[in-house]
Amino acid sequence: DVVMTQTPVSLSLAIGQPASISCKSSQSLLGTSGKTFLNWILQRPGQSPKRLIYQVSKLYSEVPDRFSGSGSETEFTLKISRVEAEDLGVYYCWQGTHFPHTFGSGTKLEIK
Amino acid sequence: EVQLQESGPGLVKPSQSLSLTCSVTGYSITSNYWGWIRKFPGNKMEWIGHISYSGSTSYNPSLKSRISITRDTSKNQFFLQLNSVTTEDTATYYCALGGFAYWGQGTLVTVSS
């Protein structure tokens, strides 16, 4: 299975500060289609997970543009330009290139 | 709007089978892929498997001998059956649209005697 390693485990940031979360995969996530199926989801407290980013850097329509994704092959990053209160929760990267699909261990974002 | 809703027993005895239903509105399950994911106590997430628009299935090899995902297109529902459960199967189970673009609210299943 592809192992997804996420760091840091937790972040504690004030409103307005930038955030950066790293996700590294044990194998390249570049698929035979030429697409890289590295995605990000956010689970807020008491809620089900919500979609954020797909194929490394594509934001879903409802996601604020303070979020961005980047990376290639085995190293990926989620960035928040300025953290807002609604951004708290656990962020997961997950890969859909290889079966079985696998998730990172999560990064908990707390607001100071 | 796409909505998914899990249902099923919240408590299952060890060695028995866990059966969950995912009811979908706003999108036909004869399109796209439909999956099951579980989140263990703590933060670990695990992909269980999915069923495609054509009814073909793909399972996590770690569970393959114990799981079955089926569907009822007339009711726009798909199902998870997990056999021979142990306490290690205690988790919140989610159904989701392929690509995890939409998720159900999740249902906590506890395996305990």
GROMACS .gro file of N, CA and C in nm, chain B residues 16-85:
model
  210
  128GLN      N    1  -2.011  -1.147   1.455
  128GLN     CA    2  -2.130  -1.128   1.372
  128GLN      C    3  -2.097  -1.040   1.252
  129SER      N    4  -2.200  -1.010   1.173
  129SER     CA    5  -2.182  -0.928   1.054
  129SER      C    6  -2.235  -0.787   1.076
  130LEU      N    7  -2.163  -0.693   1.018
  130LEU     CA    8  -2.202  -0.552   1.020
  130LEU      C    9  -2.266  -0.521   0.886
  131SER      N   10  -2.385  -0.464   0.888
  131SER     CA   11  -2.453  -0.430   0.763
  131SER      C   12  -2.498  -0.285   0.766
  132LEU      N   13  -2.456  -0.208   0.668
  132LEU     CA   14  -2.490  -0.067   0.659
  132LEU      C   15  -2.551  -0.036   0.523
  133THR      N   16  -2.638   0.063   0.523
  133THR     CA   17  -2.702   0.111   0.402
  133THR      C   18  -2.664   0.257   0.380
  134CYS      N   19  -2.639   0.292   0.256
  134CYS     CA   20  -2.618   0.432   0.220
  134CYS      C   21  -2.729   0.471   0.121
  135SER      N   22  -2.812   0.564   0.163
  135SER     CA   23  -2.921   0.613   0.078
  135SER      C   24  -2.877   0.743   0.013
  136VAL      N   25  -2.892   0.748  -0.118
  136VAL     CA   26  -2.843   0.863  -0.194
  136VAL      C   27  -2.959   0.939  -0.257
  137THR      N   28  -2.957   1.069  -0.246
  137THR     CA   29  -3.053   1.154  -0.316
  137THR      C   30  -2.977   1.259  -0.396
  138GLY      N   31  -3.036   1.300  -0.506
  138GLY     CA   32  -2.976   1.405  -0.587
  138GLY      C   33  -2.876   1.358  -0.690
  139TYR      N   34  -2.854   1.227  -0.697
  139TYR     CA   35  -2.754   1.173  -0.791
  139TYR      C   36  -2.783   1.025  -0.807
  140SER      N   37  -2.782   0.976  -0.930
  140SER     CA   38  -2.808   0.835  -0.951
  140SER      C   39  -2.682   0.752  -0.926
  141ILE      N   40  -2.698   0.641  -0.853
  141ILE     CA   41  -2.582   0.556  -0.827
  141ILE      C   42  -2.543   0.475  -0.950
  142THR      N   43  -2.618   0.488  -1.059
  142THR     CA   44  -2.576   0.424  -1.184
  142THR      C   45  -2.477   0.513  -1.260
  143SER      N   46  -2.440   0.622  -1.197
  143SER     CA   47  -2.332   0.707  -1.246
  143SER      C   48  -2.226   0.716  -1.138
  144ASN      N   49  -2.100   0.724  -1.180
  144ASN     CA   50  -1.990   0.747  -1.087
  144ASN      C   51  -1.958   0.627  -0.999
  145TYR      N   52  -1.875   0.649  -0.899
  145TYR     CA   53  -1.832   0.547  -0.805
  145TYR      C   54  -1.884   0.583  -0.666
  146TRP      N   55  -1.908   0.480  -0.586
  146TRP     CA   56  -1.967   0.502  -0.454
  146TRP      C   57  -1.890   0.418  -0.353
  147GLY      N   58  -1.836   0.485  -0.253
  147GLY     CA   59  -1.743   0.417  -0.165
  147GLY      C   60  -1.781   0.417  -0.018
  148TRP      N   61  -1.709   0.332   0.055
  148TRP     CA   62  -1.718   0.326   0.199
  148TRP      C   63  -1.579   0.353   0.258
  149ILE      N   64  -1.578   0.434   0.361
  149ILE     CA   65  -1.456   0.471   0.432
  149ILE      C   66  -1.487   0.462   0.581
  150ARG      N   67  -1.387   0.427   0.660
  150ARG     CA   68  -1.410   0.429   0.804
  150ARG      C   69  -1.301   0.507   0.875
  151LYS      N   70  -1.339   0.566   0.988
  151LYS     CA   71  -1.246   0.642   1.070
  151LYS      C   72  -1.243   0.580   1.209
  152PHE      N   73  -1.126   0.536   1.247
  152PHE     CA   74  -1.109   0.470   1.376
  152PHE      C   75  -1.101   0.572   1.488
  153PRO      N   76  -1.124   0.530   1.611
  153PRO     CA   77  -1.098   0.619   1.724
  153PRO      C   78  -0.957   0.675   1.713
  154GLY      N   79  -0.941   0.803   1.731
  154GLY     CA   80  -0.818   0.871   1.693
  154GLY      C   81  -0.843   0.927   1.554
  155ASN      N   82  -0.746   0.939   1.470
  155ASN     CA   83  -0.769   1.003   1.341
  155ASN      C   84  -0.753   0.913   1.219
  156LYS      N   85  -0.716   0.788   1.238
  156LYS     CA   86  -0.684   0.704   1.122
  156LYS      C   87  -0.807   0.680   1.034
  157MET      N   88  -0.789   0.704   0.904
  157MET     CA   89  -0.894   0.681   0.806
  157MET      C   90  -0.854   0.564   0.718
  158GLU      N   91  -0.952   0.482   0.679
  158GLU     CA   92  -0.925   0.367   0.594
  158GLU      C   93  -1.030   0.357   0.485
  159TRP      N   94  -0.983   0.343   0.363
  159TRP     CA   95  -1.073   0.318   0.251
  159TRP      C   96  -1.112   0.172   0.253
  160ILE      N   97  -1.243   0.145   0.249
  160ILE     CA   98  -1.292   0.008   0.257
  160ILE      C   99  -1.310  -0.051   0.117
  161GLY      N  100  -1.373   0.026   0.029
  161GLY     CA  101  -1.397  -0.022  -0.106
  161GLY      C  102  -1.500   0.063  -0.175
  162HIS      N  103  -1.529   0.028  -0.301
  162HIS     CA  104  -1.631   0.102  -0.373
  162HIS      C  105  -1.705   0.013  -0.472
  163ILE      N  106  -1.818   0.064  -0.517
  163ILE     CA  107  -1.895   0.000  -0.622
  163ILE      C  108  -1.912   0.102  -0.734
  164SER      N  109  -1.897   0.056  -0.855
  164SER     CA  110  -1.899   0.149  -0.969
  164SER      C  111  -2.040   0.166  -1.024
  165TYR      N  112  -2.050   0.255  -1.120
  165TYR     CA  113  -2.177   0.281  -1.189
  165TYR      C  114  -2.231   0.155  -1.256
  166SER      N  115  -2.143   0.063  -1.291
  166SER     CA  116  -2.186  -0.060  -1.359
  166SER      C  117  -2.211  -0.175  -1.260
  167GLY      N  118  -2.177  -0.153  -1.135
  167GLY     CA  119  -2.194  -0.258  -1.035
  167GLY      C  120  -2.068  -0.335  -1.003
  168SER      N  121  -1.959  -0.304  -1.069
  168SER     CA  122  -1.833  -0.372  -1.035
  168SER      C  123  -1.780  -0.316  -0.904
  169THR      N  124  -1.703  -0.397  -0.836
  169THR     CA  125  -1.654  -0.358  -0.704
  169THR      C  126  -1.502  -0.364  -0.694
  170SER      N  127  -1.449  -0.288  -0.600
  170SER     CA  128  -1.308  -0.291  -0.567
  170SER      C  129  -1.297  -0.280  -0.417
  171TYR      N  130  -1.217  -0.371  -0.358
  171TYR     CA  131  -1.210  -0.375  -0.213
  171TYR      C  132  -1.066  -0.355  -0.164
  172ASN      N  133  -1.055  -0.306  -0.042
  172ASN     CA  134  -0.925  -0.299   0.021
  172ASN      C  135  -0.880  -0.443   0.049
  173PRO      N  136  -0.761  -0.479   0.002
  173PRO     CA  137  -0.714  -0.617   0.024
  173PRO      C  138  -0.710  -0.658   0.171
  174SER      N  139  -0.693  -0.561   0.259
  174SER     CA  140  -0.686  -0.594   0.401
  174SER      C  141  -0.820  -0.644   0.454
  175LEU      N  142  -0.927  -0.617   0.380
  175LEU     CA  143  -1.062  -0.655   0.422
  175LEU      C  144  -1.131  -0.748   0.324
  176LYS      N  145  -1.064  -0.776   0.213
  176LYS     CA  146  -1.130  -0.837   0.098
  176LYS      C  147  -1.204  -0.966   0.131
  177SER      N  148  -1.149  -1.045   0.221
  177SER     CA  149  -1.211  -1.174   0.251
  177SER      C  150  -1.337  -1.159   0.335
  178ARG      N  151  -1.359  -1.039   0.389
  178ARG     CA  152  -1.471  -1.022   0.482
  178ARG      C  153  -1.579  -0.926   0.432
  179ILE      N  154  -1.556  -0.857   0.321
  179ILE     CA  155  -1.651  -0.752   0.286
  179ILE      C  156  -1.723  -0.781   0.155
  180SER      N  157  -1.838  -0.716   0.144
  180SER     CA  158  -1.917  -0.718   0.023
  180SER      C  159  -1.989  -0.584   0.010
  181ILE      N  160  -1.976  -0.524  -0.106
  181ILE     CA  161  -2.050  -0.401  -0.134
  181ILE      C  162  -2.145  -0.430  -0.249
  182THR      N  163  -2.272  -0.403  -0.226
  182THR     CA  164  -2.375  -0.429  -0.325
  182THR      C  165  -2.463  -0.306  -0.339
  183ARG      N  166  -2.562  -0.314  -0.426
  183ARG     CA  167  -2.647  -0.197  -0.447
  183ARG      C  168  -2.788  -0.238  -0.488
  184ASP      N  169  -2.880  -0.144  -0.472
  184ASP     CA  170  -3.016  -0.158  -0.522
  184ASP      C  171  -3.045  -0.031  -0.601
  185THR      N  172  -3.037  -0.041  -0.730
  185THR     CA  173  -3.053   0.078  -0.813
  185THR      C  174  -3.196   0.132  -0.809
  186SER      N  175  -3.292   0.044  -0.783
  186SER     CA  176  -3.432   0.090  -0.779
  186SER      C  177  -3.457   0.182  -0.659
  187LYS      N  178  -3.378   0.163  -0.554
  187LYS     CA  179  -3.392   0.247  -0.435
  187LYS      C  180  -3.280   0.351  -0.424
  188ASN      N  181  -3.189   0.348  -0.521
  188ASN     CA  182  -3.072   0.438  -0.518
  188ASN      C  183  -2.996   0.425  -0.386
  189GLN      N  184  -2.969   0.301  -0.349
  189GLN     CA  185  -2.897   0.270  -0.227
  189GLN      C  186  -2.781   0.175  -0.257
  190PHE      N  187  -2.676   0.185  -0.177
  190PHE     CA  188  -2.574   0.082  -0.181
  190PHE      C  189  -2.542   0.040  -0.039
  191PHE      N  190  -2.479  -0.078  -0.027
  191PHE     CA  191  -2.472  -0.145   0.102
  191PHE      C  192  -2.330  -0.194   0.130
  192LEU      N  193  -2.301  -0.203   0.259
  192LEU     CA  194  -2.176  -0.262   0.305
  192LEU      C  195  -2.208  -0.377   0.398
  193GLN      N  196  -2.147  -0.490   0.373
  193GLN     CA  197  -2.153  -0.600   0.469
  193GLN      C  198  -2.009  -0.636   0.505
  194LEU      N  199  -1.982  -0.639   0.634
  194LEU     CA  200  -1.851  -0.677   0.686
  194LEU      C  201  -1.872  -0.793   0.781
  195ASN      N  202  -1.813  -0.907   0.748
  195ASN     CA  203  -1.835  -1.030   0.824
  195ASN      C  204  -1.730  -1.050   0.933
  196SER      N  205  -1.764  -1.135   1.025
  196SER     CA  206  -1.670  -1.177   1.131
  196SER      C  207  -1.602  -1.059   1.198
  197VAL      N  208  -1.682  -0.965   1.245
  197VAL     CA  209  -1.624  -0.843   1.302
  197VAL      C  210  -1.558  -0.872   1.437
   0.00000   0.00000   0.00000
